PDB file of C-alpha atoms in Angstrom:
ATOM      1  CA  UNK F   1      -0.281 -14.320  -4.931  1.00  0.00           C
ATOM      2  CA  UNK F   2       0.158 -11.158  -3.158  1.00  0.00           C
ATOM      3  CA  UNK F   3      -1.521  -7.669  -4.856  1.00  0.00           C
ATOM      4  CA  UNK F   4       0.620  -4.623  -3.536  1.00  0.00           C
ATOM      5  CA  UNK F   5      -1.090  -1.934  -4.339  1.00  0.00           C
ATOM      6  CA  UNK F   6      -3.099  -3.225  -7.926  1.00  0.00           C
ATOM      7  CA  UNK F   7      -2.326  -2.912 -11.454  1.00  0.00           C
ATOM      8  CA  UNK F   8      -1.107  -6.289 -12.497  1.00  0.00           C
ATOM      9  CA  UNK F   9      -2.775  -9.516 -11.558  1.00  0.00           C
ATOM     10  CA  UNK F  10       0.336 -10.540  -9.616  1.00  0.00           C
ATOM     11  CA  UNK F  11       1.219  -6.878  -8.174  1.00  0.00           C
ATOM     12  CA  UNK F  12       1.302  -6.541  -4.169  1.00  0.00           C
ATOM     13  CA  UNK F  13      -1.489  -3.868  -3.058  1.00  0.00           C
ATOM     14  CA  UNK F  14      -0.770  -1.478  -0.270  1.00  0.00           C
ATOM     15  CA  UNK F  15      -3.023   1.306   1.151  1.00  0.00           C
ATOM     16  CA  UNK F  16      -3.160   2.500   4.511  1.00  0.00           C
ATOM     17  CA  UNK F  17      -6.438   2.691   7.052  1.00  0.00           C
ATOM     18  CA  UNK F  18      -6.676   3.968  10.473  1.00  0.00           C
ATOM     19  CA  UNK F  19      -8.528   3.313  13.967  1.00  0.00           C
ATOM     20  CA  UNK F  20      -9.212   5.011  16.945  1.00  0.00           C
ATOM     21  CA  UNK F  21      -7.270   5.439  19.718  1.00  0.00           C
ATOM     22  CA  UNK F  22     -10.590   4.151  21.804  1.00  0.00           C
ATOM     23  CA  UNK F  23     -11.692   0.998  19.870  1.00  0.00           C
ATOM     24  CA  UNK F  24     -11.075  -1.930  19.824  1.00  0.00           C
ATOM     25  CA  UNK F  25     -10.991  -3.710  16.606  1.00  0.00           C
ATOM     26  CA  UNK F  26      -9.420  -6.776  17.929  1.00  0.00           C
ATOM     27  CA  UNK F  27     -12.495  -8.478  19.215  1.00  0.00           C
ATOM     28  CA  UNK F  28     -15.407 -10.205  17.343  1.00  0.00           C
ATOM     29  CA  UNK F  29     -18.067  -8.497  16.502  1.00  0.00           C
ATOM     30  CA  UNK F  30     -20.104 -11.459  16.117  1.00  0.00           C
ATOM     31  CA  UNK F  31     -20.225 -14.432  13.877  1.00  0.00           C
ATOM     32  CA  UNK F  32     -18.068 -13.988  11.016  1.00  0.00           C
ATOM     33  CA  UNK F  33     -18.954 -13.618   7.265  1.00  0.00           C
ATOM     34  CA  UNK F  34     -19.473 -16.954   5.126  1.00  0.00           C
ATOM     35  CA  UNK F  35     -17.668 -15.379   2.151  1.00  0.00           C
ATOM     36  CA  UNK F  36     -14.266 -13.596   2.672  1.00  0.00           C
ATOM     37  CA  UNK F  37     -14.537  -9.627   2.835  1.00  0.00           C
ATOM     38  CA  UNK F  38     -13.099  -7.579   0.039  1.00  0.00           C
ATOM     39  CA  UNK F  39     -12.021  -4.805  -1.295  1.00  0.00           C
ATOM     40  CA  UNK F  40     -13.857  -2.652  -4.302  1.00  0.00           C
ATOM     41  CA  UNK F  41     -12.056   0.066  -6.172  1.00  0.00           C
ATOM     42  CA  UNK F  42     -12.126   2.110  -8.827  1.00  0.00           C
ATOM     43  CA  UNK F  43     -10.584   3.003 -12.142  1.00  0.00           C
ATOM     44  CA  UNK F  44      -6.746   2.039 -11.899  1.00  0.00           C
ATOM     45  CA  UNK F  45      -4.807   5.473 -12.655  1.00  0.00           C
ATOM     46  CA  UNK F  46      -1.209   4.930 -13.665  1.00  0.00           C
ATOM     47  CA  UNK F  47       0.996   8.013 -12.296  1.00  0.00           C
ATOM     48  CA  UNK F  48       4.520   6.774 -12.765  1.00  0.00           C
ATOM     49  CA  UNK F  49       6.756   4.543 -14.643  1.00  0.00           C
ATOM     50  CA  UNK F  50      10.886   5.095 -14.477  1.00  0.00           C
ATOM     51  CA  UNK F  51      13.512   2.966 -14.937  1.00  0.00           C
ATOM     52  CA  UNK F  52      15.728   2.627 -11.989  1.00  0.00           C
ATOM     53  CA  UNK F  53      19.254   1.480 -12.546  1.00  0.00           C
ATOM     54  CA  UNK F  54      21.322  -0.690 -10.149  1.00  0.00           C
ATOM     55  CA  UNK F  55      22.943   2.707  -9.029  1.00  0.00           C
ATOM     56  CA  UNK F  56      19.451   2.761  -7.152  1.00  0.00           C
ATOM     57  CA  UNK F  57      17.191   5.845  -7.541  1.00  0.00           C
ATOM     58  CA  UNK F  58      13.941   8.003  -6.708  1.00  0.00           C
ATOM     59  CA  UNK F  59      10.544   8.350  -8.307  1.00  0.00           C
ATOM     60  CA  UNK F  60       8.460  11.294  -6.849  1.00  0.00           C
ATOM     61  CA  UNK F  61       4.242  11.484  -7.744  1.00  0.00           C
ATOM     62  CA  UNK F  62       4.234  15.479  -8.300  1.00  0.00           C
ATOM     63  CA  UNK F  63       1.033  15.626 -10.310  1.00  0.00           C
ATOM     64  CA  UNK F  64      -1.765  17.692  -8.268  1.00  0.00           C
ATOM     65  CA  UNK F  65      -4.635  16.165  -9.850  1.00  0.00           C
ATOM     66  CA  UNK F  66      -3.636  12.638  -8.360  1.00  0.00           C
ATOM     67  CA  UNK F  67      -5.088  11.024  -5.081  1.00  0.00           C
ATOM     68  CA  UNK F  68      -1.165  10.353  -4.160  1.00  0.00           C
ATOM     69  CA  UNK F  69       0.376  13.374  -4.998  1.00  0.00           C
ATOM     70  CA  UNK F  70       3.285  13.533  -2.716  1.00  0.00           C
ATOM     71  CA  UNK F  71       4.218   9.807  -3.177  1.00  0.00           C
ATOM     72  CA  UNK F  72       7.609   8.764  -2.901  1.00  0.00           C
ATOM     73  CA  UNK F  73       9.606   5.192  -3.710  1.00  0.00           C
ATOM     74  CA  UNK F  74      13.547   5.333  -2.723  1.00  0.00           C
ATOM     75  CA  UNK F  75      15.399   2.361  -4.074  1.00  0.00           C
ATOM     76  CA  UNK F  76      18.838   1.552  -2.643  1.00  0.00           C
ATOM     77  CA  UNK F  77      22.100   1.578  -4.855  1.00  0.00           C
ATOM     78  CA  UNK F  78      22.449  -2.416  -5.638  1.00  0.00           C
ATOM     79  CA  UNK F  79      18.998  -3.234  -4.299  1.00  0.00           C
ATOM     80  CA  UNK F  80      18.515  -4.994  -7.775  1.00  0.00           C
ATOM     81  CA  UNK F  81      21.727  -7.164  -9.825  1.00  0.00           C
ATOM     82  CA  UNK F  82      19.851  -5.330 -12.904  1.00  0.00           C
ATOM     83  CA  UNK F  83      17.936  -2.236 -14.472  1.00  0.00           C
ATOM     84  CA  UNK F  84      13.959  -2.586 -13.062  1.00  0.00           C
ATOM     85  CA  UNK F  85      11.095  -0.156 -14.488  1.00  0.00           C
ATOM     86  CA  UNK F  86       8.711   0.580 -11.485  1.00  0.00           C
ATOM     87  CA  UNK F  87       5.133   1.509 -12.878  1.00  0.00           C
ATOM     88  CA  UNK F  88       2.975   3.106  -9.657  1.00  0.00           C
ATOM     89  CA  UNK F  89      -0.601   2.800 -10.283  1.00  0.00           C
ATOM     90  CA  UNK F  90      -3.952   3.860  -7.809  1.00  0.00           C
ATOM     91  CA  UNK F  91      -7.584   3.249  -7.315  1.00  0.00           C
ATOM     92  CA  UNK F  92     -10.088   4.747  -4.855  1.00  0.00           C
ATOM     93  CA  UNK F  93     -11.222   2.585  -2.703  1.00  0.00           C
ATOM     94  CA  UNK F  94     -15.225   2.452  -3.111  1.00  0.00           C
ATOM     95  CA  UNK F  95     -16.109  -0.110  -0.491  1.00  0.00           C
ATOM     96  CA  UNK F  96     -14.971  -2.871   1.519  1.00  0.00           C
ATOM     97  CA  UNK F  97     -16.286  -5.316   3.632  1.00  0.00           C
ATOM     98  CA  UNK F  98     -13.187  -5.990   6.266  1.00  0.00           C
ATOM     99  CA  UNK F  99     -14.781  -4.880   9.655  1.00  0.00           C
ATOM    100  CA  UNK F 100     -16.249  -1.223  11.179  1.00  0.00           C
ATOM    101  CA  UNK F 101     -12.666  -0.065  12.634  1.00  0.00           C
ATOM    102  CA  UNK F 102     -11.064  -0.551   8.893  1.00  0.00           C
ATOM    103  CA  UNK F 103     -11.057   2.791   7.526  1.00  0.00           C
ATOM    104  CA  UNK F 104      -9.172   3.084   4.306  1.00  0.00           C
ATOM    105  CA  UNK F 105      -7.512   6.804   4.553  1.00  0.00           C
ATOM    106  CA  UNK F 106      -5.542   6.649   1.034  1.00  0.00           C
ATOM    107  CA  UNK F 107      -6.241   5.023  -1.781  1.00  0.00           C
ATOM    108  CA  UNK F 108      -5.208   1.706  -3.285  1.00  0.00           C
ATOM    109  CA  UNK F 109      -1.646   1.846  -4.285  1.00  0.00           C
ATOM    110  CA  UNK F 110       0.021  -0.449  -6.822  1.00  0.00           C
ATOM    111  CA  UNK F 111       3.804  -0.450  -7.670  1.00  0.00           C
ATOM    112  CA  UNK F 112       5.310  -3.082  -9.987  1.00  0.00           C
ATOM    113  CA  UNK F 113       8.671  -3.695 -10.715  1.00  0.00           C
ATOM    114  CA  UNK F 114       8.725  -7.356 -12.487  1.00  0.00           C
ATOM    115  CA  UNK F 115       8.780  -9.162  -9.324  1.00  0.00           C
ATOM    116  CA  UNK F 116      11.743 -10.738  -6.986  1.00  0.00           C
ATOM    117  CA  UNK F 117      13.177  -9.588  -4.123  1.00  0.00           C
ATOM    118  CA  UNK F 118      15.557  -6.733  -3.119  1.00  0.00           C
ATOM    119  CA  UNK F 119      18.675  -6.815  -1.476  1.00  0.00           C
ATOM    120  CA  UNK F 120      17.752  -4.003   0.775  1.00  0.00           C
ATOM    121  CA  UNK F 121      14.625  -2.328   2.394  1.00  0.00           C
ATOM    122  CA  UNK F 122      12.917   0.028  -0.311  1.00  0.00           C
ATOM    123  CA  UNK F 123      11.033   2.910   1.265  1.00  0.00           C
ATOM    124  CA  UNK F 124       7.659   4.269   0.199  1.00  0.00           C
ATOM    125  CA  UNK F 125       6.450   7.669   1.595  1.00  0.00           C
ATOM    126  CA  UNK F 126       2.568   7.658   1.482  1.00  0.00           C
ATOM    127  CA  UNK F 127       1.034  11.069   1.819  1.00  0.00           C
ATOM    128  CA  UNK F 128      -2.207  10.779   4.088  1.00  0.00           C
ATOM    129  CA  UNK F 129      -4.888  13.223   5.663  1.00  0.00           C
ATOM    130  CA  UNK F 130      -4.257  11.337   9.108  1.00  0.00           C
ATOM    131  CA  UNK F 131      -8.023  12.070  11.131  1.00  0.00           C
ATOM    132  CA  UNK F 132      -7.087  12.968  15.280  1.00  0.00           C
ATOM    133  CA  UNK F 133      -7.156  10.114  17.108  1.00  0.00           C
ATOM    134  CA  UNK F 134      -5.991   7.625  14.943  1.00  0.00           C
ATOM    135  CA  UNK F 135      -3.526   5.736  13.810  1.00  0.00           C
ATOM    136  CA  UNK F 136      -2.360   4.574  10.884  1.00  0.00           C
ATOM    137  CA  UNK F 137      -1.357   0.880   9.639  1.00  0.00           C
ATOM    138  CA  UNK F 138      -0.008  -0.333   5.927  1.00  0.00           C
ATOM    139  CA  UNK F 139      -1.216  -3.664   4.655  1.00  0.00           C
ATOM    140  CA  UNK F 140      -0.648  -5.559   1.411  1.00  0.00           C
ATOM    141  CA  UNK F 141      -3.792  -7.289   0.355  1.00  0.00           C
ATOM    142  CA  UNK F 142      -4.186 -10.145  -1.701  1.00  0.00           C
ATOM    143  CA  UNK F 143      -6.851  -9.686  -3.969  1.00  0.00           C
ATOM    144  CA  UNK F 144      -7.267 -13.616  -4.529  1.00  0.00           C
ATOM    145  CA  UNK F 145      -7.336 -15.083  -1.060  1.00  0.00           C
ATOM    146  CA  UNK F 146      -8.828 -11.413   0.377  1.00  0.00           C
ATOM    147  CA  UNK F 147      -6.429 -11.067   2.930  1.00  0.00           C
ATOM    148  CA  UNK F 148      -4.298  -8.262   4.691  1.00  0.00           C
ATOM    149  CA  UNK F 149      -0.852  -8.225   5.505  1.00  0.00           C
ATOM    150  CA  UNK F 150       0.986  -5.595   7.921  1.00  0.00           C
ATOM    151  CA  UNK F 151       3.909  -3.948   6.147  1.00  0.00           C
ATOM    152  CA  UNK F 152       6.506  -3.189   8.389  1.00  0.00           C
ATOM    153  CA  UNK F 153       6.462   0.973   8.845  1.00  0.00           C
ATOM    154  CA  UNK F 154       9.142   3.535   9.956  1.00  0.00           C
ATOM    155  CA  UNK F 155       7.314   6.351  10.769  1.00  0.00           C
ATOM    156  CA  UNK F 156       4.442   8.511  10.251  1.00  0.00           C
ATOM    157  CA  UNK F 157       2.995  12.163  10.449  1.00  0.00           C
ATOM    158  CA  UNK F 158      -0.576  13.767   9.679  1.00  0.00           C
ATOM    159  CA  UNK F 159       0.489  14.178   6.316  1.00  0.00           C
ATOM    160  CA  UNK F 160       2.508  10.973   5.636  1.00  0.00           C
ATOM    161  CA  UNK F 161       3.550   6.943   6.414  1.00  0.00           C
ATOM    162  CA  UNK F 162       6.628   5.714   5.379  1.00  0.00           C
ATOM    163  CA  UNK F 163       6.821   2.173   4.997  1.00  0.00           C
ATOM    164  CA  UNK F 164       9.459  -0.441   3.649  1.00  0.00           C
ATOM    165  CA  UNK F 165       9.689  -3.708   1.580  1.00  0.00           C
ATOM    166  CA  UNK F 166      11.698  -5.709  -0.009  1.00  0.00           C
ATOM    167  CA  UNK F 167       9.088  -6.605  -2.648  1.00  0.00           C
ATOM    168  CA  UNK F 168       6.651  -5.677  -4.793  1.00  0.00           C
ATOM    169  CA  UNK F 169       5.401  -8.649  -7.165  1.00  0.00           C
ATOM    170  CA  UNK F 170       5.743 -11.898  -5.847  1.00  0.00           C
TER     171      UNK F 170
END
């Protein structure tokens, strides 16, 4: 079971983390860990639910006192056969334990929709404070088997990644 972002026990997380231009974090840095790293957040904030019809729709995070102000979600017109409510949900990110070059730069982002896949690619713009030099990459993690997964992205700015999926809650 796949967490994208983190509010339900069965959500997909996504958050975004960055490396240098000049490392490497490919190779070993010596033996590996005899637990599995992790991630540790925070409260959970919840700073959207909408309903989105099958006519397809936007939901926009325009609070200023959120860490994803700026967030957007763009669903297709008959990405769904049926009506979905999309709840989008953070939590800082207080520690993790992946490797050195693995520098969370947003927060831990959940969105929910009920689960299933969409007929066509979603897109999620992710506003960032990109650091020079690096580079940013999306990943689901699953909070059970504390893994990552690259999502697929379309392009990125200092201020913003977008990314895109199919799915949300698997």
């Amino acid at each position: 079971m796949k967490t994208f972002l983190r509010i339900l026990a069965l959500t997909p997380l996504l958050f975004i983390c960055s490396c240098t231009k000049d490392s490497n974090p490919t190779e070993p840095s010596g033996p590996g860990p005899t637990t599995p790293p992790k991630i540790e957040t925070g409260t959970v904030v919840t700073v959207a639910t909408q309903p989105i019809s099958t006519g397809g729709g936007r939901i926009s995070v325009t609070s200023s006192d959120t860490l994803i102000n700026g967030l957007e979600l763009m669903v297709p017109k008959n990405s769904y056969g049926d009506a979905r409510t999309f709840t989008i949900s953070y939590a800082p990110i207080k520690s993790q334990q992946f490797h050195e070059f693995f520098r969370p730069i947003s927060p831990l982002i959940t969105i929910s929709n009920g689960g299933g896949y969409a007929d066509s690619m979603m897109v999620i713009r992710v506003p960032i404070a990109l650091p020079n030099g690096a580079y940013p990459v999306a990943f689901y993690y699953d909070d059970q088997n504390q893994t990552l997964e690259p999502v697929p992205m379309l392009a990125f700015d200092r201020k913003s990644v977008n990314i895109m999926s199919k799915h949300f809650d698997v």
